[in-house]
Amino acid sequence: MALDPATGELGVAVQSHWFSVGPLCAWARAGIGAVATQSVVEPAYGPNALDRLADGVNAKQALGELLAADSLQSVRQVAVIGVDGMVSTHTGKDCIDHAGHVSGDHHSCQANMMARDTVPQAMSDAFVSSTGALQDRLLEALEAAEGQGGDVRGRQSAAMVVVPAEGEPWRRTVDLRVEDHDAPLQELRRLITLQRAYDLAGAGDELLAAGRTDEAGELYTRAAQLAPNSDELLFWSGLARAQAGDLQAGVEAVRRAAEENPNWLVLLDRLSPEFAPAGEAVRQALR
């Protein structure tokens, strides 16, 4: 769980040998804070702590109030961070070994039922030494936990939530879940890369709508390169490149997408000139 002071983003990432850990553990609200609730999980810590942060209560007070009202606090593991970077973390005395937490500047790493007691420190060290986007740094922390043996039971699910520095309560930068998988962190890494590709494509859509076709084509191309197995991105990148003036490359991309899924040609016939100005030229070239 962490705050990126450079961007103001807040995030939580988790892996567990429990089905669908994300909805239980990972909570974050744009411009407010983030919460990780673990061990014998009480999901209410998430929204309740965020509500207190939104009311102006700091992380330490918010968590303290919630723990004081919880008769099972000895088996809870909860961490809270606010937009000011203050961290408050609790590992109950009856959490199953190895259990513990390490908090540092703008982050907290906590774990229970670990193979080794070195896991939280390894996570913190990895997070501090990492660079890049918050989602990448959070993932490196989880991978460092695996490097120390991880969950003594094994692994089954993972999740990550990253929210922007400001925006509506529902706003997300990243909201990914691996519900049931033999290698959840590998799958989470794949999904993070795939989301980056779709984010680029979405930005390309906006540029295309604004008439900035060359820039849009570049973003679509980058998106397709990040996700080479996505015929969806290949198709739209082809139309964008055709509209940007590279008809040959655009037609080839659309053709390759149609080889994977012929229904892209069905969709191509349905696209109006307003939606896909280069659509007719691509259709003619494919005939």
mmCIF file of C-alpha atoms in Angstrom:
data_model
loop_
_atom_site.group_PDB
_atom_site.id
_atom_site.type_symbol
_atom_site.label_atom_id
_atom_site.label_comp_id
_atom_site.label_asym_id
_atom_site.label_seq_id
_atom_site.Cartn_x
_atom_site.Cartn_y
_atom_site.Cartn_z
ATOM 1 C CA MET A 1 0.000 0.000 0.000
ATOM 2 C CA ALA A 2 1.546 3.316 -1.012
ATOM 3 C CA LEU A 3 1.336 6.938 -2.092
ATOM 4 C CA ASP A 4 3.378 8.223 -5.012
ATOM 5 C CA PRO A 5 4.245 11.769 -3.901
ATOM 6 C CA ALA A 6 5.268 12.730 -7.440
ATOM 7 C CA THR A 7 1.838 12.034 -8.936
ATOM 8 C CA GLY A 8 -0.415 11.921 -5.878
ATOM 9 C CA GLU A 9 -1.607 8.459 -6.882
ATOM 10 C CA LEU A 10 -2.497 5.975 -4.153
ATOM 11 C CA GLY A 11 -2.482 2.220 -4.520
ATOM 12 C CA VAL A 12 -2.862 -1.197 -2.952
ATOM 13 C CA ALA A 13 -1.633 -4.540 -4.283
ATOM 14 C CA VAL A 14 -2.098 -7.988 -2.781
ATOM 15 C CA GLN A 15 -1.498 -11.672 -3.447
ATOM 16 C CA SER A 16 -3.006 -14.531 -1.453
ATOM 17 C CA HIS A 17 -3.776 -18.226 -1.405
ATOM 18 C CA TRP A 18 -7.457 -17.322 -1.245
ATOM 19 C CA PHE A 19 -9.973 -17.018 -4.016
ATOM 20 C CA SER A 20 -10.686 -13.461 -5.223
ATOM 21 C CA VAL A 21 -8.689 -11.573 -2.602
ATOM 22 C CA GLY A 22 -9.131 -8.172 -4.263
ATOM 23 C CA PRO A 23 -12.682 -7.255 -3.161
ATOM 24 C CA LEU A 24 -11.787 -8.160 0.409
ATOM 25 C CA CYS A 25 -8.418 -6.503 0.819
ATOM 26 C CA ALA A 26 -7.737 -3.622 -1.574
ATOM 27 C CA TRP A 27 -9.500 -0.280 -1.091
ATOM 28 C CA ALA A 28 -8.639 3.161 -2.442
ATOM 29 C CA ARG A 29 -10.440 6.414 -3.202
ATOM 30 C CA ALA A 30 -9.162 9.173 -5.472
ATOM 31 C CA GLY A 31 -7.751 12.102 -3.536
ATOM 32 C CA ILE A 32 -8.570 10.466 -0.186
ATOM 33 C CA GLY A 33 -6.454 7.443 0.697
ATOM 34 C CA ALA A 34 -5.919 3.704 0.502
ATOM 35 C CA VAL A 35 -6.540 0.771 2.826
ATOM 36 C CA ALA A 36 -5.356 -2.839 2.934
ATOM 37 C CA THR A 37 -7.304 -5.173 5.219
ATOM 38 C CA GLN A 38 -5.890 -8.682 5.702
ATOM 39 C CA SER A 39 -5.567 -11.757 7.943
ATOM 40 C CA VAL A 40 -9.057 -12.573 9.308
ATOM 41 C CA VAL A 41 -10.458 -9.987 6.948
ATOM 42 C CA GLU A 42 -13.108 -7.469 7.881
ATOM 43 C CA PRO A 43 -13.773 -5.668 4.572
ATOM 44 C CA ALA A 44 -15.597 -2.842 6.390
ATOM 45 C CA TYR A 45 -12.234 -1.417 7.416
ATOM 46 C CA GLY A 46 -11.822 -0.304 3.805
ATOM 47 C CA PRO A 47 -14.820 1.984 3.256
ATOM 48 C CA ASN A 48 -15.028 3.002 6.910
ATOM 49 C CA ALA A 49 -11.417 4.158 7.046
ATOM 50 C CA LEU A 50 -11.774 5.982 3.728
ATOM 51 C CA ASP A 51 -14.885 7.753 4.996
ATOM 52 C CA ARG A 52 -12.966 8.959 8.033
ATOM 53 C CA LEU A 53 -10.089 10.175 5.885
ATOM 54 C CA ALA A 54 -12.589 12.024 3.696
ATOM 55 C CA ASP A 55 -13.922 13.721 6.837
ATOM 56 C CA GLY A 56 -10.447 15.057 7.609
ATOM 57 C CA VAL A 57 -9.326 12.473 10.162
ATOM 58 C CA ASN A 58 -5.708 11.361 9.720
ATOM 59 C CA ALA A 59 -4.694 7.754 9.087
ATOM 60 C CA LYS A 60 -3.543 7.037 12.630
ATOM 61 C CA GLN A 61 -6.739 8.317 14.205
ATOM 62 C CA ALA A 62 -8.954 6.640 11.602
ATOM 63 C CA LEU A 63 -7.411 3.222 12.163
ATOM 64 C CA GLY A 64 -7.326 3.697 15.921
ATOM 65 C CA GLU A 65 -11.043 4.442 16.062
ATOM 66 C CA LEU A 66 -11.914 1.390 13.996
ATOM 67 C CA LEU A 67 -9.682 -0.949 15.979
ATOM 68 C CA ALA A 68 -11.106 0.306 19.266
ATOM 69 C CA ALA A 69 -14.570 -0.768 18.131
ATOM 70 C CA ASP A 70 -13.454 -4.210 16.913
ATOM 71 C CA SER A 71 -13.560 -7.079 19.396
ATOM 72 C CA LEU A 72 -11.503 -9.183 16.973
ATOM 73 C CA GLN A 73 -8.698 -6.692 16.444
ATOM 74 C CA SER A 74 -6.126 -9.259 17.616
ATOM 75 C CA VAL A 75 -6.614 -11.231 14.389
ATOM 76 C CA ARG A 76 -6.824 -8.249 12.056
ATOM 77 C CA GLN A 77 -4.073 -6.837 9.886
ATOM 78 C CA VAL A 78 -4.896 -3.406 8.493
ATOM 79 C CA ALA A 79 -2.947 -0.557 6.921
ATOM 80 C CA VAL A 80 -4.224 2.935 6.113
ATOM 81 C CA ILE A 81 -2.577 5.788 4.208
ATOM 82 C CA GLY A 82 -3.884 9.278 3.488
ATOM 83 C CA VAL A 83 -3.039 11.788 0.796
ATOM 84 C CA ASP A 84 -0.627 13.449 3.221
ATOM 85 C CA GLY A 85 1.465 10.273 3.210
ATOM 86 C CA MET A 86 0.788 9.404 6.848
ATOM 87 C CA VAL A 87 0.745 5.637 7.335
ATOM 88 C CA SER A 88 -0.861 3.666 10.145
ATOM 89 C CA THR A 89 -0.557 -0.118 10.307
ATOM 90 C CA HIS A 90 -1.791 -2.776 12.721
ATOM 91 C CA THR A 91 -0.813 -6.438 12.899
ATOM 92 C CA GLY A 92 -2.847 -8.180 15.589
ATOM 93 C CA LYS A 93 -1.006 -10.317 18.131
ATOM 94 C CA ASP A 94 -2.979 -13.406 17.122
ATOM 95 C CA CYS A 95 -2.359 -13.187 13.373
ATOM 96 C CA ILE A 96 -0.885 -16.455 12.102
ATOM 97 C CA ASP A 97 2.907 -16.569 11.791
ATOM 98 C CA HIS A 98 4.852 -15.408 10.135
ATOM 99 C CA ALA A 99 3.001 -12.102 10.382
ATOM 100 C CA GLY A 100 4.299 -8.568 10.503
ATOM 101 C CA HIS A 101 4.603 -5.234 8.777
ATOM 102 C CA VAL A 102 7.227 -2.695 7.769
ATOM 103 C CA SER A 103 6.264 0.925 7.192
ATOM 104 C CA GLY A 104 8.375 3.583 5.508
ATOM 105 C CA ASP A 105 8.026 6.881 3.713
ATOM 106 C CA HIS A 106 4.684 6.885 1.906
ATOM 107 C CA HIS A 107 4.237 3.101 2.077
ATOM 108 C CA SER A 108 3.499 0.093 4.253
ATOM 109 C CA CYS A 109 4.086 -3.597 3.566
ATOM 110 C CA GLN A 110 2.268 -6.186 5.634
ATOM 111 C CA ALA A 111 1.909 -9.946 5.442
ATOM 112 C CA ASN A 112 0.676 -12.946 7.396
ATOM 113 C CA MET A 113 0.992 -16.723 7.077
ATOM 114 C CA MET A 114 4.322 -16.202 5.346
ATOM 115 C CA ALA A 115 6.962 -18.850 4.747
ATOM 116 C CA ARG A 116 9.573 -16.519 6.290
ATOM 117 C CA ASP A 117 9.489 -13.526 8.590
ATOM 118 C CA THR A 118 11.687 -11.613 6.116
ATOM 119 C CA VAL A 119 8.812 -10.960 3.710
ATOM 120 C CA PRO A 120 7.635 -7.479 4.840
ATOM 121 C CA GLN A 121 11.156 -6.037 4.860
ATOM 122 C CA ALA A 122 11.907 -7.517 1.452
ATOM 123 C CA MET A 123 8.735 -5.948 0.101
ATOM 124 C CA SER A 124 9.620 -2.557 1.533
ATOM 125 C CA ASP A 125 13.179 -2.709 0.213
ATOM 126 C CA ALA A 126 11.935 -3.609 -3.254
ATOM 127 C CA PHE A 127 9.386 -0.820 -3.271
ATOM 128 C CA VAL A 128 11.880 1.813 -2.116
ATOM 129 C CA SER A 129 14.534 0.776 -4.640
ATOM 130 C CA SER A 130 12.134 0.518 -7.569
ATOM 131 C CA THR A 131 11.341 3.213 -10.111
ATOM 132 C CA GLY A 132 8.576 3.895 -12.576
ATOM 133 C CA ALA A 133 4.820 4.032 -12.266
ATOM 134 C CA LEU A 134 3.186 3.178 -8.960
ATOM 135 C CA GLN A 135 1.632 -0.005 -10.331
ATOM 136 C CA ASP A 136 5.062 -1.282 -11.365
ATOM 137 C CA ARG A 137 6.558 -0.545 -7.958
ATOM 138 C CA LEU A 138 3.684 -2.242 -6.148
ATOM 139 C CA LEU A 139 4.103 -5.311 -8.321
ATOM 140 C CA GLU A 140 7.837 -5.417 -7.597
ATOM 141 C CA ALA A 141 7.047 -5.441 -3.888
ATOM 142 C CA LEU A 142 4.734 -8.428 -4.347
ATOM 143 C CA GLU A 143 7.349 -10.232 -6.407
ATOM 144 C CA ALA A 144 9.917 -9.598 -3.677
ATOM 145 C CA ALA A 145 7.572 -11.308 -1.223
ATOM 146 C CA GLU A 146 7.477 -14.322 -3.517
ATOM 147 C CA GLY A 147 11.253 -14.268 -3.606
ATOM 148 C CA GLN A 148 11.231 -14.852 0.148
ATOM 149 C CA GLY A 149 8.835 -17.770 -0.120
ATOM 150 C CA GLY A 150 5.571 -15.849 -0.026
ATOM 151 C CA ASP A 151 2.412 -17.328 1.450
ATOM 152 C CA VAL A 152 3.207 -20.639 3.139
ATOM 153 C CA ARG A 153 -0.020 -22.085 1.664
ATOM 154 C CA GLY A 154 0.874 -21.165 -1.903
ATOM 155 C CA ARG A 155 -0.775 -18.654 -4.204
ATOM 156 C CA GLN A 156 -4.154 -18.341 -5.913
ATOM 157 C CA SER A 157 -5.279 -14.750 -6.494
ATOM 158 C CA ALA A 158 -3.943 -11.216 -6.737
ATOM 159 C CA ALA A 159 -5.302 -7.714 -7.175
ATOM 160 C CA MET A 160 -4.227 -4.122 -7.612
ATOM 161 C CA VAL A 161 -6.047 -0.811 -7.279
ATOM 162 C CA VAL A 162 -4.424 2.543 -8.094
ATOM 163 C CA VAL A 163 -6.387 5.797 -7.941
ATOM 164 C CA PRO A 164 -5.499 9.299 -9.164
ATOM 165 C CA ALA A 165 -4.665 12.280 -6.996
ATOM 166 C CA GLU A 166 -8.112 13.731 -7.546
ATOM 167 C CA GLY A 167 -11.410 12.856 -9.150
ATOM 168 C CA GLU A 168 -14.714 11.187 -8.489
ATOM 169 C CA PRO A 169 -14.793 8.377 -5.893
ATOM 170 C CA TRP A 170 -15.160 5.774 -8.633
ATOM 171 C CA ARG A 171 -12.175 6.991 -10.644
ATOM 172 C CA ARG A 172 -9.411 4.385 -11.130
ATOM 173 C CA THR A 173 -6.016 4.397 -12.804
ATOM 174 C CA VAL A 174 -5.673 0.640 -12.318
ATOM 175 C CA ASP A 175 -8.301 -1.823 -11.097
ATOM 176 C CA LEU A 176 -7.188 -5.357 -11.913
ATOM 177 C CA ARG A 177 -7.985 -8.716 -10.364
ATOM 178 C CA VAL A 178 -6.694 -12.223 -10.866
ATOM 179 C CA GLU A 179 -9.341 -14.319 -9.174
ATOM 180 C CA ASP A 180 -8.020 -17.880 -9.530
ATOM 181 C CA HIS A 181 -4.672 -18.658 -11.157
ATOM 182 C CA ASP A 182 -1.644 -20.905 -10.679
ATOM 183 C CA ALA A 183 0.701 -17.926 -11.111
ATOM 184 C CA PRO A 184 -1.310 -14.844 -10.132
ATOM 185 C CA LEU A 185 1.584 -12.370 -10.177
ATOM 186 C CA GLN A 186 2.608 -13.388 -13.680
ATOM 187 C CA GLU A 187 -0.981 -12.923 -14.776
ATOM 188 C CA LEU A 188 -1.209 -9.580 -12.983
ATOM 189 C CA ARG A 189 1.920 -8.383 -14.789
ATOM 190 C CA ARG A 190 0.395 -9.433 -18.110
ATOM 191 C CA LEU A 191 -2.810 -7.542 -17.314
ATOM 192 C CA ILE A 192 -0.896 -4.401 -16.341
ATOM 193 C CA THR A 193 0.862 -4.473 -19.718
ATOM 194 C CA LEU A 194 -2.428 -5.102 -21.507
ATOM 195 C CA GLN A 195 -4.067 -2.196 -19.702
ATOM 196 C CA ARG A 196 -1.206 0.072 -20.785
ATOM 197 C CA ALA A 197 -1.892 -0.948 -24.356
ATOM 198 C CA TYR A 198 -5.590 -0.177 -24.057
ATOM 199 C CA ASP A 199 -4.851 3.123 -22.318
ATOM 200 C CA LEU A 200 -2.719 4.094 -25.315
ATOM 201 C CA ALA A 201 -5.507 3.065 -27.669
ATOM 202 C CA GLY A 202 -8.008 5.113 -25.669
ATOM 203 C CA ALA A 203 -5.757 8.151 -25.887
ATOM 204 C CA GLY A 204 -5.466 7.466 -29.600
ATOM 205 C CA ASP A 205 -9.259 7.545 -29.915
ATOM 206 C CA GLU A 206 -9.320 11.012 -28.374
ATOM 207 C CA LEU A 207 -6.570 12.280 -30.672
ATOM 208 C CA LEU A 208 -8.350 10.807 -33.674
ATOM 209 C CA ALA A 209 -11.578 12.554 -32.702
ATOM 210 C CA ALA A 210 -9.630 15.809 -32.447
ATOM 211 C CA GLY A 211 -8.239 15.362 -35.954
ATOM 212 C CA ARG A 212 -4.682 14.668 -34.772
ATOM 213 C CA THR A 213 -4.355 11.616 -36.970
ATOM 214 C CA ASP A 214 -0.563 11.269 -37.034
ATOM 215 C CA GLU A 215 -0.312 11.290 -33.254
ATOM 216 C CA ALA A 216 -3.260 8.909 -32.973
ATOM 217 C CA GLY A 217 -1.642 6.482 -35.395
ATOM 218 C CA GLU A 218 1.548 6.494 -33.338
ATOM 219 C CA LEU A 219 -0.330 5.672 -30.147
ATOM 220 C CA TYR A 220 -2.285 2.875 -31.811
ATOM 221 C CA THR A 221 0.938 1.418 -33.166
ATOM 222 C CA ARG A 222 2.527 1.476 -29.718
ATOM 223 C CA ALA A 223 -0.597 -0.137 -28.274
ATOM 224 C CA ALA A 224 -0.471 -2.968 -30.793
ATOM 225 C CA GLN A 225 3.225 -3.498 -30.076
ATOM 226 C CA LEU A 226 2.547 -3.803 -26.346
ATOM 227 C CA ALA A 227 -0.209 -6.344 -26.946
ATOM 228 C CA PRO A 228 0.748 -8.196 -30.140
ATOM 229 C CA ASN A 229 -1.803 -10.937 -29.500
ATOM 230 C CA SER A 230 -4.748 -8.541 -29.393
ATOM 231 C CA ASP A 231 -6.568 -8.604 -32.726
ATOM 232 C CA GLU A 232 -8.798 -5.809 -31.359
ATOM 233 C CA LEU A 233 -5.888 -3.400 -31.011
ATOM 234 C CA LEU A 234 -4.424 -4.580 -34.303
ATOM 235 C CA PHE A 235 -7.674 -3.776 -36.108
ATOM 236 C CA TRP A 236 -8.083 -0.284 -34.688
ATOM 237 C CA SER A 237 -4.402 0.512 -35.114
ATOM 238 C CA GLY A 238 -4.774 -0.409 -38.774
ATOM 239 C CA LEU A 239 -7.669 1.996 -39.291
ATOM 240 C CA ALA A 240 -5.789 4.741 -37.469
ATOM 241 C CA ARG A 241 -2.643 4.235 -39.529
ATOM 242 C CA ALA A 242 -4.686 4.278 -42.718
ATOM 243 C CA GLN A 243 -6.349 7.503 -41.658
ATOM 244 C CA ALA A 244 -2.939 8.963 -40.804
ATOM 245 C CA GLY A 245 -1.879 8.390 -44.417
ATOM 246 C CA ASP A 246 -0.137 5.008 -44.305
ATOM 247 C CA LEU A 247 -2.814 3.043 -46.129
ATOM 248 C CA GLN A 248 -0.617 0.057 -46.938
ATOM 249 C CA ALA A 249 0.406 -0.528 -43.313
ATOM 250 C CA GLY A 250 -3.152 0.069 -42.153
ATOM 251 C CA VAL A 251 -4.617 -2.441 -44.587
ATOM 252 C CA GLU A 252 -2.028 -5.033 -43.596
ATOM 253 C CA ALA A 253 -2.882 -4.605 -39.903
ATOM 254 C CA VAL A 254 -6.610 -4.973 -40.584
ATOM 255 C CA ARG A 255 -5.949 -8.032 -42.749
ATOM 256 C CA ARG A 256 -3.928 -9.677 -39.978
ATOM 257 C CA ALA A 257 -6.679 -8.938 -37.464
ATOM 258 C CA ALA A 258 -9.246 -10.492 -39.811
ATOM 259 C CA GLU A 259 -7.110 -13.603 -40.160
ATOM 260 C CA GLU A 260 -7.429 -14.041 -36.408
ATOM 261 C CA ASN A 261 -11.138 -13.197 -36.386
ATOM 262 C CA PRO A 262 -13.035 -12.800 -39.682
ATOM 263 C CA ASN A 263 -15.780 -10.849 -37.932
ATOM 264 C CA TRP A 264 -13.548 -7.770 -38.015
ATOM 265 C CA LEU A 265 -14.459 -7.528 -41.697
ATOM 266 C CA VAL A 266 -18.128 -7.661 -40.733
ATOM 267 C CA LEU A 267 -17.559 -4.781 -38.333
ATOM 268 C CA LEU A 268 -15.544 -2.891 -40.930
ATOM 269 C CA ASP A 269 -18.559 -2.908 -43.252
ATOM 270 C CA ARG A 270 -20.693 -1.410 -40.477
ATOM 271 C CA LEU A 271 -18.445 1.536 -39.648
ATOM 272 C CA SER A 272 -19.712 4.887 -40.866
ATOM 273 C CA PRO A 273 -17.360 7.450 -42.446
ATOM 274 C CA GLU A 274 -17.852 9.608 -39.372
ATOM 275 C CA PHE A 275 -16.611 6.806 -37.120
ATOM 276 C CA ALA A 276 -13.861 5.507 -39.423
ATOM 277 C CA PRO A 277 -12.971 7.995 -42.180
ATOM 278 C CA ALA A 278 -10.453 5.565 -43.678
ATOM 279 C CA GLY A 279 -12.824 2.620 -43.527
ATOM 280 C CA GLU A 280 -13.926 2.755 -47.161
ATOM 281 C CA ALA A 281 -10.348 2.977 -48.442
ATOM 282 C CA VAL A 282 -9.389 -0.028 -46.333
ATOM 283 C CA ARG A 283 -12.434 -1.972 -47.547
ATOM 284 C CA GLN A 284 -11.559 -1.283 -51.174
ATOM 285 C CA ALA A 285 -7.943 -2.301 -50.664
ATOM 286 C CA LEU A 286 -8.964 -5.583 -49.058
ATOM 287 C CA ARG A 287 -11.175 -6.618 -51.972
#
